Structure formats: C-alpha cells, structure tokens
XYZ file of C-alpha atoms in Angstrom:
597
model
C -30.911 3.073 4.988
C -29.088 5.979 3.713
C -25.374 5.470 1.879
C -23.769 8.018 4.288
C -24.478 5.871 6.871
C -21.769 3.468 5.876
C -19.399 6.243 6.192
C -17.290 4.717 8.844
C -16.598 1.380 6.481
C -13.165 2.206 4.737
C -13.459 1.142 1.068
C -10.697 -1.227 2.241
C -12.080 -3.713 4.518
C -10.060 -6.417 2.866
C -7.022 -4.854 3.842
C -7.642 -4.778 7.269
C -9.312 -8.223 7.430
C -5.874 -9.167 6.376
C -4.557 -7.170 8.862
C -6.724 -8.930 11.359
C -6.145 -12.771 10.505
C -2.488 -12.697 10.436
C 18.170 6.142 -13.077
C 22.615 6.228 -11.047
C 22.389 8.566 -8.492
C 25.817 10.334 -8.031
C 25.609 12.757 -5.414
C 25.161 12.436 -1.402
C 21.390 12.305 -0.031
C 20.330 14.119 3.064
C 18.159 14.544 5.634
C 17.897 17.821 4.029
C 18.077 17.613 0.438
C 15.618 16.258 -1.189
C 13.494 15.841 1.952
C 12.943 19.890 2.543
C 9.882 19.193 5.398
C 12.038 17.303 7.610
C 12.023 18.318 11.106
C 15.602 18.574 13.078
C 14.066 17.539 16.153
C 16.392 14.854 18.214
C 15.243 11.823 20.780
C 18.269 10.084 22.202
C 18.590 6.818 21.697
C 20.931 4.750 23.658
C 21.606 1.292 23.137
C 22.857 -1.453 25.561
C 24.556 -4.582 24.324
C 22.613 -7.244 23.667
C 19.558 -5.929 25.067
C 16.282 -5.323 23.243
C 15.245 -2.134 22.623
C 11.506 -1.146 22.511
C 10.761 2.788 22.668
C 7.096 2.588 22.969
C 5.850 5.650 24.488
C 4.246 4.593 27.937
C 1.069 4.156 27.925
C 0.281 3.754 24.254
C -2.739 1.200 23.438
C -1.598 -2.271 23.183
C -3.013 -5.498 22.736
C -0.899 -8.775 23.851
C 0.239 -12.049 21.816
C 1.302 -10.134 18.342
C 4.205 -11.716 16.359
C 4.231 -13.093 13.544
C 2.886 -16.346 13.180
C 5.164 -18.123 10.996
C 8.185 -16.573 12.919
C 7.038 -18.537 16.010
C 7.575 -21.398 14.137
C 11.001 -20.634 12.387
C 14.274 -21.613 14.189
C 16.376 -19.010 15.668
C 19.647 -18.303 15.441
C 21.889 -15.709 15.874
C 22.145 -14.009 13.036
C 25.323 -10.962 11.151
C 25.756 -7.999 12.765
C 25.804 -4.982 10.369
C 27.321 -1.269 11.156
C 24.796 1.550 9.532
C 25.590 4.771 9.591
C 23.798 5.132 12.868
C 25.074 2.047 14.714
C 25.969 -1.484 14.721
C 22.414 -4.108 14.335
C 22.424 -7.505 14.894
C 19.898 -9.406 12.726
C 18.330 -13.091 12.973
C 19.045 -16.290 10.535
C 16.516 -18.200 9.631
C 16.120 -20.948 7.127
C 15.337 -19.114 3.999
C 17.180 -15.680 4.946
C 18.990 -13.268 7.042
C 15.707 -10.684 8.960
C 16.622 -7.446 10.587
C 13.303 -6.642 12.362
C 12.269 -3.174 13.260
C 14.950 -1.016 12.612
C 14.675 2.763 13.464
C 14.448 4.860 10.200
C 13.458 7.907 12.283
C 13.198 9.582 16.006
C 9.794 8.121 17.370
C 7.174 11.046 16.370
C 6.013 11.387 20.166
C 5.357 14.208 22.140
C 6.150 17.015 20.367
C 7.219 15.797 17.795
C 3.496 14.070 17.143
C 2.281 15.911 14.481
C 5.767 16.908 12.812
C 7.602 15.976 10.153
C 10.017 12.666 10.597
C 13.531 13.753 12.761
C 16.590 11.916 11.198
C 16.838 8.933 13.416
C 19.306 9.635 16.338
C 22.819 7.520 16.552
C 22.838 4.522 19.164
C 25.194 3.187 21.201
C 26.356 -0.525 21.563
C 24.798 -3.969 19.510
C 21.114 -2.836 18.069
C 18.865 -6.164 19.059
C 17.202 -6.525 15.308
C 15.693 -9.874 15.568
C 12.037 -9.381 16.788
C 9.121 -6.752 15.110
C 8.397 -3.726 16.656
C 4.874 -2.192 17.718
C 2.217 -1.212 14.775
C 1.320 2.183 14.372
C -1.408 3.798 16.520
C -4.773 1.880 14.900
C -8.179 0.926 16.009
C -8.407 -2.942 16.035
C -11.681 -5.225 15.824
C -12.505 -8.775 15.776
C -9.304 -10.662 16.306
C -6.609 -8.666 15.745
C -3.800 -9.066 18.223
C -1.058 -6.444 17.831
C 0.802 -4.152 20.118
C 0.366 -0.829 18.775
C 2.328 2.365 19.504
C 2.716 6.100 18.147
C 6.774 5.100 18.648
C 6.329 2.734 15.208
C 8.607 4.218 12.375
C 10.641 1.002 12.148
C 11.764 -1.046 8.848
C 12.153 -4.392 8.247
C 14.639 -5.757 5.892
C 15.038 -9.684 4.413
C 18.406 -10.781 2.491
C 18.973 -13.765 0.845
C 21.584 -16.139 2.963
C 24.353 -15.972 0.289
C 25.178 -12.466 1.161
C 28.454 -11.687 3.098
C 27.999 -8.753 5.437
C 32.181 -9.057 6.017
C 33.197 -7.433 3.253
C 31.311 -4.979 0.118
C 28.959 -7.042 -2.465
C 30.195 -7.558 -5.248
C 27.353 -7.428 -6.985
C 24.681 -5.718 -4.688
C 21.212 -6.825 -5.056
C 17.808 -5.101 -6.557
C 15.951 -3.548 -3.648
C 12.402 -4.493 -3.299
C 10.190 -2.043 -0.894
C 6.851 -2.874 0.650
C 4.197 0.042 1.250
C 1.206 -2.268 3.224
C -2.320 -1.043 2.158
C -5.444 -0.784 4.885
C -7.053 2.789 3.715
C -4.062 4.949 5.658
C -6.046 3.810 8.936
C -4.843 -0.052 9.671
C -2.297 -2.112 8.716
C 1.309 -3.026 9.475
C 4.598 -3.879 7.709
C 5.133 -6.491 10.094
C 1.603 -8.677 9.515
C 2.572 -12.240 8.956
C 0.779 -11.666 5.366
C 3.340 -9.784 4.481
C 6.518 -11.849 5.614
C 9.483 -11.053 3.055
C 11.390 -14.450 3.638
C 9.942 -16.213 0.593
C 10.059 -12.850 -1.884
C 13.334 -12.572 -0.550
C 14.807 -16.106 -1.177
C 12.572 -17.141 -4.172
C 13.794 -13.631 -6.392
C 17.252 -13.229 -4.702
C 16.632 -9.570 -3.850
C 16.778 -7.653 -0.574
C 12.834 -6.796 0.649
C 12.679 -3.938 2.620
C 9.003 -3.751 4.295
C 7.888 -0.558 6.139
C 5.996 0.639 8.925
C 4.070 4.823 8.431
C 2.104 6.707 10.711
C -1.826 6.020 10.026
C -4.876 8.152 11.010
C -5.388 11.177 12.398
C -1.763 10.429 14.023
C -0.619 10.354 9.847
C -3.065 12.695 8.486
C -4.626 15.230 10.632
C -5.142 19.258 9.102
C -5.545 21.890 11.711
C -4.131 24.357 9.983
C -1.370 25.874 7.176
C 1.750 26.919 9.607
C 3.559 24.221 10.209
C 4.917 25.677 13.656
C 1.149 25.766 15.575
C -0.977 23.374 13.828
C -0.959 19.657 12.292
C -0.634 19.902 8.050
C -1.432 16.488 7.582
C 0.783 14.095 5.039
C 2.860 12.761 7.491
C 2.470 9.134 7.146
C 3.408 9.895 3.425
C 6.485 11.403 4.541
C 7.594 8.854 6.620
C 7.876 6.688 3.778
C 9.785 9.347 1.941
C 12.232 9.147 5.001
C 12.475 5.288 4.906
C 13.032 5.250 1.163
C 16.153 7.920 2.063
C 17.055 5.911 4.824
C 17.314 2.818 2.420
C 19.285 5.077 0.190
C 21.745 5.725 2.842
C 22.071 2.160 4.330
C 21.235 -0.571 2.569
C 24.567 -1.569 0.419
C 25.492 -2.769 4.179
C 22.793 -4.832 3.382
C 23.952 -5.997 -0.077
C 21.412 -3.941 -1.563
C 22.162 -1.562 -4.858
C 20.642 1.813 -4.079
C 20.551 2.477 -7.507
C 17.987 -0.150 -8.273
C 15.338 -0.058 -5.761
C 11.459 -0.523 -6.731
C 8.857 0.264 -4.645
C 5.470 -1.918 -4.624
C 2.143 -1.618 -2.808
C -0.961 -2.871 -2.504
C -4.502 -0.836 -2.422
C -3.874 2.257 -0.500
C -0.243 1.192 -0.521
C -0.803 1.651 -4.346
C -1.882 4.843 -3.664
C 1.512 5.560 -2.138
C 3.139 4.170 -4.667
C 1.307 6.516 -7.280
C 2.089 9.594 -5.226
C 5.599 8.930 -4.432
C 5.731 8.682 -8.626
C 4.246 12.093 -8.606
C 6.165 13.614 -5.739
C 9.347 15.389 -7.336
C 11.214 15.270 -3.872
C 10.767 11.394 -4.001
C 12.455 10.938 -7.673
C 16.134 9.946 -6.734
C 14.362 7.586 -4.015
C 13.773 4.913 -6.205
C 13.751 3.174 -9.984
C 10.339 1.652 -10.588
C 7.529 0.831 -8.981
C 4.265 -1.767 -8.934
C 0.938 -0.413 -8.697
C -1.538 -3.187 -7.224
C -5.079 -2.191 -7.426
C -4.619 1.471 -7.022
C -8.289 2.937 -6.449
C -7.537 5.854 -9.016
C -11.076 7.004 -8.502
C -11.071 7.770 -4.951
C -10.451 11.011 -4.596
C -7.602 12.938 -2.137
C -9.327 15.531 -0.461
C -8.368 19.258 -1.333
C -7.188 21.484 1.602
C -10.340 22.976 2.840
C -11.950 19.691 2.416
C -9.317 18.013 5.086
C -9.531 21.498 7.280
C -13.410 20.684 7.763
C -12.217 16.943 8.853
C -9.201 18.282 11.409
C -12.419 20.897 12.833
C -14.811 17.782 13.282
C -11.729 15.917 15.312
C -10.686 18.731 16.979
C -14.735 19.579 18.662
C -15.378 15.551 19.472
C -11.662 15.716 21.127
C -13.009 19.040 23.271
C -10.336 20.961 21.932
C -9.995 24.221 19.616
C -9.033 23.723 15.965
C -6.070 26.541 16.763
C -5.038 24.704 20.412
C -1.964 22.902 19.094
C -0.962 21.962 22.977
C -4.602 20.739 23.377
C -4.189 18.472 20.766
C -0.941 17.209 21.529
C -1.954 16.048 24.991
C -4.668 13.982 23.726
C -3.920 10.850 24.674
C -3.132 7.927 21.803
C -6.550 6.847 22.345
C -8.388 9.496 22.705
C -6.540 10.699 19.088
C -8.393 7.031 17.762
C -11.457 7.831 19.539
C -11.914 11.244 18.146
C -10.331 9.840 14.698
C -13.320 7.084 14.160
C -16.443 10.022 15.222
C -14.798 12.634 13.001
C -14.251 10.203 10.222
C -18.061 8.833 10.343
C -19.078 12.276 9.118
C -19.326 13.151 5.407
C -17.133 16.243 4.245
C -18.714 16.540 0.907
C -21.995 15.516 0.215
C -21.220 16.027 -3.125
C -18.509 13.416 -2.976
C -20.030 10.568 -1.995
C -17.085 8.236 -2.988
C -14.898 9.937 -0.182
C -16.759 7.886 2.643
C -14.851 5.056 1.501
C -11.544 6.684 2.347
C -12.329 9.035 5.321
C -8.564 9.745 6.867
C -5.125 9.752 4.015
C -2.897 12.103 2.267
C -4.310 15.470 0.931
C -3.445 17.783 -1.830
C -1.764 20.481 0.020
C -0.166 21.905 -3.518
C 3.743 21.534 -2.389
C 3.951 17.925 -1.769
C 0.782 16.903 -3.306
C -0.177 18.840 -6.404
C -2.996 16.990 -8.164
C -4.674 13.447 -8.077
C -3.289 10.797 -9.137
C -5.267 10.160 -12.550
C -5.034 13.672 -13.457
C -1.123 13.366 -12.993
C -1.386 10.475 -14.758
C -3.695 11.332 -17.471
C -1.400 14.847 -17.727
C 1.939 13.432 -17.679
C 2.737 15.132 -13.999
C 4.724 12.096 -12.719
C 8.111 10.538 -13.582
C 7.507 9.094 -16.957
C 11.186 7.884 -17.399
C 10.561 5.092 -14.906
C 8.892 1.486 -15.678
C 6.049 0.911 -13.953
C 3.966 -1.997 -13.437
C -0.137 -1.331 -13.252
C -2.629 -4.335 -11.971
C -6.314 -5.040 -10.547
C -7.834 -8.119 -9.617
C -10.902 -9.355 -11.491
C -13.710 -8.711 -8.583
C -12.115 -5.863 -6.892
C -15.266 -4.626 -6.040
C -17.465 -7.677 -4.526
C -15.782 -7.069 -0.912
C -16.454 -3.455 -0.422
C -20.179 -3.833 -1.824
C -21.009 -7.076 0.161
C -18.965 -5.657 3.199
C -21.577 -2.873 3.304
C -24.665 -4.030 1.875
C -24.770 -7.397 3.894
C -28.388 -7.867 2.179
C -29.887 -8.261 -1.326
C -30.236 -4.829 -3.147
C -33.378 -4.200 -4.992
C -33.240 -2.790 -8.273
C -35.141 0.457 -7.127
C -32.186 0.689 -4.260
C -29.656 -0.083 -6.789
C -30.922 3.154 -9.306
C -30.754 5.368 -5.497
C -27.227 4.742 -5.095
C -26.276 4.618 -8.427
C -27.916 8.200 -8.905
C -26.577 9.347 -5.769
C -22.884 8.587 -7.165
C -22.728 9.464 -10.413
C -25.759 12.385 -10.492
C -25.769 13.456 -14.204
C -24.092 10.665 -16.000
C -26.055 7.880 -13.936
C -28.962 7.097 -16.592
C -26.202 6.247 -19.535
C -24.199 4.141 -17.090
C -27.380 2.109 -15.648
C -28.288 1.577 -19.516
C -25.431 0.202 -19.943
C -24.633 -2.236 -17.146
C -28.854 -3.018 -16.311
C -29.829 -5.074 -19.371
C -26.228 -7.447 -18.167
C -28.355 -8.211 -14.614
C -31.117 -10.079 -14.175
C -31.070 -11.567 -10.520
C -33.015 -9.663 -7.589
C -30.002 -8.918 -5.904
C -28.138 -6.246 -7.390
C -25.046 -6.471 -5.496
C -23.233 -8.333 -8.663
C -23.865 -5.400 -10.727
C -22.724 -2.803 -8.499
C -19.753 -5.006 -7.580
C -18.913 -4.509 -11.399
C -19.697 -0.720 -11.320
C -16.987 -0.687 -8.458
C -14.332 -2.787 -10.260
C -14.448 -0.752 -13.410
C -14.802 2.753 -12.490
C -13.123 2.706 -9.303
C -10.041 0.172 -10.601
C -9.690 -1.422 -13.792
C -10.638 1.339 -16.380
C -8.828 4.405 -14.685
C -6.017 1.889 -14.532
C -6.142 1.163 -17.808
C -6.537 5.043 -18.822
C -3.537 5.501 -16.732
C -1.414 2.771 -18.541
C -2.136 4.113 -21.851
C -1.444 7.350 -21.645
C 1.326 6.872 -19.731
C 2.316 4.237 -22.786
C 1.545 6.940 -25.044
C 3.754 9.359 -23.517
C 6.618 6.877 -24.248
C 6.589 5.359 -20.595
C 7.294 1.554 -20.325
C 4.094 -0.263 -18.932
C 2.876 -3.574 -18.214
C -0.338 -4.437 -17.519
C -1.699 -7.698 -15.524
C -5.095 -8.609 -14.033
C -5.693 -11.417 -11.375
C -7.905 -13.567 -12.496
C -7.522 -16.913 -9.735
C -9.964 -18.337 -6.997
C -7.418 -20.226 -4.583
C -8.965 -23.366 -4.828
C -8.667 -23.894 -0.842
C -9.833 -20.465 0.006
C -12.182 -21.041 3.588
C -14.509 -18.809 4.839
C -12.388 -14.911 5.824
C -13.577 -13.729 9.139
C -17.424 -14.081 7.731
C -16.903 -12.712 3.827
C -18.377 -15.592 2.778
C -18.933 -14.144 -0.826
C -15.159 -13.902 -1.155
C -15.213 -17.919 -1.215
C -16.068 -17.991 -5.189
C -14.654 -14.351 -6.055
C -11.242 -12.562 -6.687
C -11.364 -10.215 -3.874
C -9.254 -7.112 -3.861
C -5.922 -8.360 -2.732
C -6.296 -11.772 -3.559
C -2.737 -11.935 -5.263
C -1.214 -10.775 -1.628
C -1.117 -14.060 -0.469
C 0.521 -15.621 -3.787
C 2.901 -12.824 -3.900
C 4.314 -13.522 -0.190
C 2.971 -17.400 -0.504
C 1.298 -16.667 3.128
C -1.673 -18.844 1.798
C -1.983 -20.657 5.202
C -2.164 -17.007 6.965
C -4.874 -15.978 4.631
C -6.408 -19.335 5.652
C -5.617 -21.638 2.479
C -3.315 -24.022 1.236
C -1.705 -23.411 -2.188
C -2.380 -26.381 -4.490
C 0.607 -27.721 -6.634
C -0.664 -25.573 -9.751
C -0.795 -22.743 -7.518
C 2.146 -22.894 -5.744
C 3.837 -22.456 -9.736
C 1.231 -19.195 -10.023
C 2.879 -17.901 -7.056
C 6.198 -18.626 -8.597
C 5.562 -16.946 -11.732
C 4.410 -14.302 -10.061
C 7.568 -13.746 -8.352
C 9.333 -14.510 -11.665
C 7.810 -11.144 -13.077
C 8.099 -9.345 -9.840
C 11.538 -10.519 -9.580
C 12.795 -9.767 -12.671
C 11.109 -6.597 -12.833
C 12.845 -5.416 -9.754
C 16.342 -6.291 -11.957
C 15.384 -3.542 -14.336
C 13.988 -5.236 -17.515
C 11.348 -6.547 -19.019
C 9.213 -8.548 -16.545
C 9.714 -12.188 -18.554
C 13.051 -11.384 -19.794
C 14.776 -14.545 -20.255
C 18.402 -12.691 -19.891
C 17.309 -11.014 -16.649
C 15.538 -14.014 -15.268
C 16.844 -16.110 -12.549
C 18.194 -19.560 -13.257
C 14.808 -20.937 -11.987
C 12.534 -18.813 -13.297
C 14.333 -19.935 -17.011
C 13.966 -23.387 -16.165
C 10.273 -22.071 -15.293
C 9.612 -20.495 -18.159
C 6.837 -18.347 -17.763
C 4.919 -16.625 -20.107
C 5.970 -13.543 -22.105
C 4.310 -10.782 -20.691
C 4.468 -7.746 -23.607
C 4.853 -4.272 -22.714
C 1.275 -2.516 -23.002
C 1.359 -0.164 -25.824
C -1.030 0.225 -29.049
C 1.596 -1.782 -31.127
C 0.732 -5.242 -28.655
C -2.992 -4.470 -29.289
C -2.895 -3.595 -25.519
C -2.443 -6.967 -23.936
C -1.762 -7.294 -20.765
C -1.248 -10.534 -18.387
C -3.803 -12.726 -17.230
C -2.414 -14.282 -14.132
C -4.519 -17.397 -13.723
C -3.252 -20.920 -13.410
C -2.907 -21.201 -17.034
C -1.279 -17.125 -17.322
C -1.650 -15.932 -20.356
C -1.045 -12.430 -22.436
C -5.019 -11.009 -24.209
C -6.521 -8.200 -24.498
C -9.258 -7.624 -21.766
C -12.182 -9.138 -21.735
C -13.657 -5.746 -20.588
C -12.192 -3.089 -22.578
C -15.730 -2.231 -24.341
C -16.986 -1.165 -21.237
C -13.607 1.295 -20.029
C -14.024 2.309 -23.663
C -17.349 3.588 -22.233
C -16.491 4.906 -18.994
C -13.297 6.746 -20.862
C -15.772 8.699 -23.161
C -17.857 9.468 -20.127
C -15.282 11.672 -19.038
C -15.640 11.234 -15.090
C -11.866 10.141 -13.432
C-alpha cells in the first residue's frame, strides 16, 4: 500500500462522521467597504406572506428526511417577527429560545454567479418564513447522511435567549457568538443537529449565530487569475466574510451588540477562524475568536499548487481549464463528481501532508498572504484581539485509524514516517520509538499526528502570540464521555479523545453524537460554556465579575492567561478541570527546535 493512495480520505473524517450521524466600530459597513471582492450581481427575491421560501436551484442533488433531529421533537410555536434591513422574518419559539432558521445573508451563488464572489442579498417582499433550516451546501454524502443539499445554501441561523424583546431596542444588547462548522472545506453544515445553538444560546445568555459557506470545488476551485473568465477560488471563505458583515448590519434587531461578536470554530472551521484573524478586510467583523483544534500544520496550497488542482477538475469534467461557460454548465453533480477524481490526485509529492486536505482556501497573496503559523509565528494577524487556542488530547487516533484500518509494522511505520518528514525523520523516530513497544504502531503515529499537526504548533502559536503582548488562553480536552457507543464503526474512538470530542459538550448534543452525558459531565459541559460564555462578554474566561449568575454559583476553575509569568498553564478540561502545565511540553520543546511548522 502506498500513502498517496489514501489521498481521497480528508484528514477530517471526524467532522464529517459528525456530519453524518446527526474593538467600537463607529462608522457604516458596506457591501463595499471592507468587503472589496464582492460581486454586485442581483437575484430577485420575492416573498409571499406566510409562505415558505426555498430557492434551491432545480435540480440540485438532494437527499430526503434532513432536519434536525431534536427540532422534530421541540414544540412549535409561532414565534417574533423581526424587520432587517432587507425585510420583515418571522422566527420560531421554542422552549429554551427564539430560532430564525436559514436566513439569506447573500443572493444564491447559482448560475452565473457560481463561481463569483457573494452578491449583497436582494430585498424581499412580505413575512420571511424563518422557522425551518435550509438546504446544505453542494457535498458528497456517504453512509447515512440524510440532507438536502443545494448550491442555493448561503443561509444563517440565529438563536436568542427568550428574555429578549424584539418590540422595542435592547437595552443592553447581547455578546454575539458565531459558528464556522468544520468538515475539511468539503462536508458539513451549520444546520447539523450537532451543532444546535438552543442550549449555547440559553445556558450563556448570548445570541449564536451559526453559518452555512460554499464547500468544494463549488467554494474553492482555481482556473485562473482574472476574476471576469475564470474561478479564483476562496469563495467559501468569503462567504463567511459576508455573513460576519451581514451580522454587523442586522443583528441589534436581534438583541445582539455588533461591537462584541466572537467568532468560534472547530477543525477546519478553526482554520477559518485563524484566517479571518489574518485577513485585514475581516478586522472590524468581529472582537475575538476560539480556535478549536486548528491543524496549523496542514498546509494552504500556494497559487500554482491550486492551478494544477482546478486543471485536474477541469480534464475529468471534459472541459478546458480557460472554458469558463464549460464549467459553469456542469451540472451540481457533475462539479462533485469531478471534485472527488481531481481531489484523489496528489499536487505535490513533496507535500505529502496536503492529501489530508485536498479542496480549501489558498494563498492567493490579496486575501490570503501567508499560512497561518507563519502569520502567527510573525505577528501578521490582529494581535489586539483575545483569542482562545485548544486541542484535544488524541487528536490524531481518528485520522490514523480511519486510514490505516490494520496494525502498522514498525518497518511500515519508519516508510511513512520518512516519507513525511524526509530529512528530519531519523531525530523524530529517536525520539518517539524507544516510547512504543506494541506491534502495532498506530499509537505512535497517532501521537506524531497530535503533536506536530495540533498541539505543539498550537502551542508555538500561543506563545508567541503571548509574547507579542496578545491575550491567550490555552485549554486541552482531556475527557472520554463515559457513555460514548460505537461512531459509525470508529471503534478505537470508544477509549480515546477524538478530534472534536468537546463538540458535543459544547452544544450538549451528546445523544446526537450517540451518548448520554453523565451527571459529572453534564457540569463539564457547563463549565465549558461558563468559559465560552464569559469569554464571548469580553474578559477573562473565569472572571467572576463577567460571569453569569450561574456560572458564580458554579464556580469553575480559574483558567490563567498563558504567558511565561503563569509558567504557561493552560486548562485541562476533564471532569475534575484543572489549570498545569502540559504534560507534553518536552516533546513541542523538541519539535519547536526542529524548526519544521
């Protein structure tokens, strides 16, 4: 077996598992300023009353019986009606809070418009029907996964607490807390039952916004530099730049504070996260941010690099690179069809890491300058704003056991190893060998993967950033649900922290993830939101003053701010949390004087 052969496995095949089971700002934003790549195309949109509006493009792939699965369950009743700035929305009430589902944040990128820039989203006429989920965007689907997909998908959902009164201006308006989903820029949804903002919502008393960005080749295809006859790729990045204005523009109706809005993802919504902290034109878009196991490692692709991708789609779709119309009358599936063949070929052989994130955002040196460590590492991001940095203790057991579904010899083991890290591979298999004894070396590389790929560039990240004078806070994951059953056949994840295993604390979607949260762990998931919470106020993640009155009553543990002065601890969130240095900073200590992020 050779390791390019794996090439069509995204490094995240935990996200879409889980896709599968279930600073003031004083001046007026614009569609034009800071968002200069916006394209001034129009769709109209015209709204009866009181009917439901779903602008799917005909004929897009779709698969029945997609909703969310707690939703079902909820009662429904009619919920406020809201006036935006482009129309009057009626949302849903349910137990816990007030849901607006799928709300327009853009003109559906069909058409012509497929490979272009978001268009503001057009004005509608009459009541807005807000109070079911709109289609996914355009995504291959396998095993179970029952979703209605559609290239019509830049929609937003937003959660409020109940106390709110959309009758007259907050008086107080509430943080803003914005979802980016993870599923390696190819799967995913903001509207997977995993990720249901009621509980985030209610529990922290903020206002969750959770969005929805083109994926793919439909997000990320490179045909070429001019904009006007050819795809340029970063599109599914700029959508979220759009919904992060449009939050800007609309949410106080909402109760929300546009001046205090954080943005959070998971895994390659860390990614986002990272680059949106980078991105200049994104800076008045939002206050801080969580990172949650950002794979800092992985790299973005340069320009020529993607080129060579858009070429390979371009000859399995039987069309030239330079055919713009060709390509835009590929139909949705035939984009996904040519999308999974193009992506099981290997760009750089020299890269080896990049077949574990085959289709994403690019450097194209005007959005995207650099990648993300090197901004990091440099200072090239927006150091003035608190960020929040995290990994889970096994990130890497899912990807490794996900491919390699049998033992790895040691002579195997040195092959891949070698093939990876070329020069530097003796000093790090002399360093992690003598630690693993068993047959199977799957646990080591596991490890390898954890710490090169997650922890230690994460930790390099957070201290030079801390360094530089940025406030950081560091956690790590470090809990086994104690009901966790068998995922969709990953087995191995049964006695392992698994990349996004805090997902299901942080929305307490246990049951969706397929386990019940003990007692002990329902008060881990509420700590959790404690910090999250409380973060999203602006302060210090277990400030007392900032805290809710539960969380106080709570009292979770103080969680210092990583610098040199707290001997770099960071938070162990575990049924007992606790603030220590980690257990593993000998061996980033090792991998940060090899030199290779």
């Amino acid at each position: 077996m050779k390791v390019y052969d794996h090439a069509f496995l995204p490094i995240f095949i935990f996200d879409f598992i889980l896709f599968c089971v279930g600073t003031t700002f004083n001046e007026e934003l614009n569609w034009e300023k800071p968002l200069g790549h916006m394209s001034t195309g129009r769709v109209v949109r015209d709204v009866p009353d009181g009917s439901k509006v779903d602008l799917r493009e005909k004929g897009a792939a779709s698969v029945d019986a997609w909703h969310f699965e707690c939703l079902a369950q909820a009662p429904k009743t009619e919920g406020p009606k809201v006036h935006t700035r482009y129309g009057a929305m009626q949302g849903l009430l349910t137990d816990m809070v007030y849901i607006f589902y799928g709300i327009p944040y853009a003109d559906p990128p069909v058409g012509g418009l497929r490979w272009k820039p978001p268009s503001p989203v057009t004005s509608w006429k009459g009541l807005y029907d807000a109070t079911f989920p709109r289609a996914a965007c355009m995504q291959s689907c396998v095993g179970l996964c029952t979703t209605k997909v559609s290239e019509d998908c830049l929609y937003l959902n937003i959660f409020v607490p109940l106390d709110v009164d959309f009758s007259k201006p907050p008086v107080k308006p509430l943080p803003v807390m914005v979802w980016i989903h993870g599923g390696d820029f190819v799967a995913g949804s903001a509207s997977n039952s995993l990720y249901d903002g009621r509980f985030i919502s209610n529990f922290t008393h903020t206002v969750v916004v959770s969005v929805e960005y083109r994926l793919g080749a439909f997000g990320f295809l490179v045909s070429g530099q001019d904009p006007k006859s050819a795809a340029v790729g970063n599109y599914g990045i700029l959508d979220q730049q759009a919904a992060l204005l449009w939050i800007q523009q609309n949410i106080a109706v909402f109760g929300g504070n546009p001046n205090n809005v954080t943005i959070f993802g998971e895994s390659a919504g860390a990614q986002s996260v990272s680059l949106h902290l980078m991105m200049q034109s994104s800076q008045p878009l939002f206050r801080q941010a969580v990172v949650q196991s950002m794979p800092f490692t992985i790299p973005l692709k340069n320009r020529r690099e993607a080129l060579w991708l858009g070429k390979e789609f371009a000859k399995v779709a039987n069309c030239s690179i330079n055919d713009i119309a060709c390509l835009l009358c590929l139909s949705p599936q035939a984009v996904l069809t040519a999308q999974k063949i193009a992506g099981s070929n290997m760009v750089n052989p020299f890269h080896l890491l990049e077949m574990f994130q085959t289709w994403g955002p690019f450097i194209d040196g005007v959005l995207i300058k650099e990648q993300s460590i090197t901004a990091f590492q440099k200072g090239d991001w927006q150091k003035e704003k608190p960020v929040l940095f995290g990994t889970t203790s096994e990130e890497g057991v899912v990807f490794i056991y996900g491919v390699f579904t049998y033992p790895v010899s040691e002579l195997e083991c040195v092959f891949y190893v070698t093939a990876i890290f070329k020069q530097h591979a003796l000093k790090i298999l002399q360093e992690y060998l003598p630690l693993y004894k068993d047959a199977d070396m799957r646990t080591m590389m596991s490890q390898i993967v954890t710490d090169y790929v997650f922890l230690c560039p994460s930790r390099k990240s957070a201290r030079d950033s801390a360094q530089m004078g940025s406030a950081v806070w560091m956690y790590i994951f470090d809990h086994v649900a104690s009901d966790l059953r068998v995922w969709d056949g990953l087995a191995f994840c049964f006695e392992h922290v698994c990349h996004g295993a805090e997902v299901p604390f942080l929305f307490d979607s246990g049951p969706v993830a397929n386990f019940t949260l003990s007692p002990a762990e329902k008060l881990l998931a509420g700590s959790i939101l404690c910090y999250w919470g409380t973060f999203a106020r602006g302060a210090n993640p277990s400030s007392p003053v900032a805290q809710s009155a539960f969380c106080r009553q709570q009292s979770p543990v103080r969680w210092p701010r990583y610098t040199a002065e707290n001997d770099w601890l960071m938070m162990n969130l575990t049924l007992s949390s606790h603030a220590q240095t980690s257990p593993r900073d000998h061996i980033c200590d090792f991998w940060d004087k090899l030199g290779i992020y």
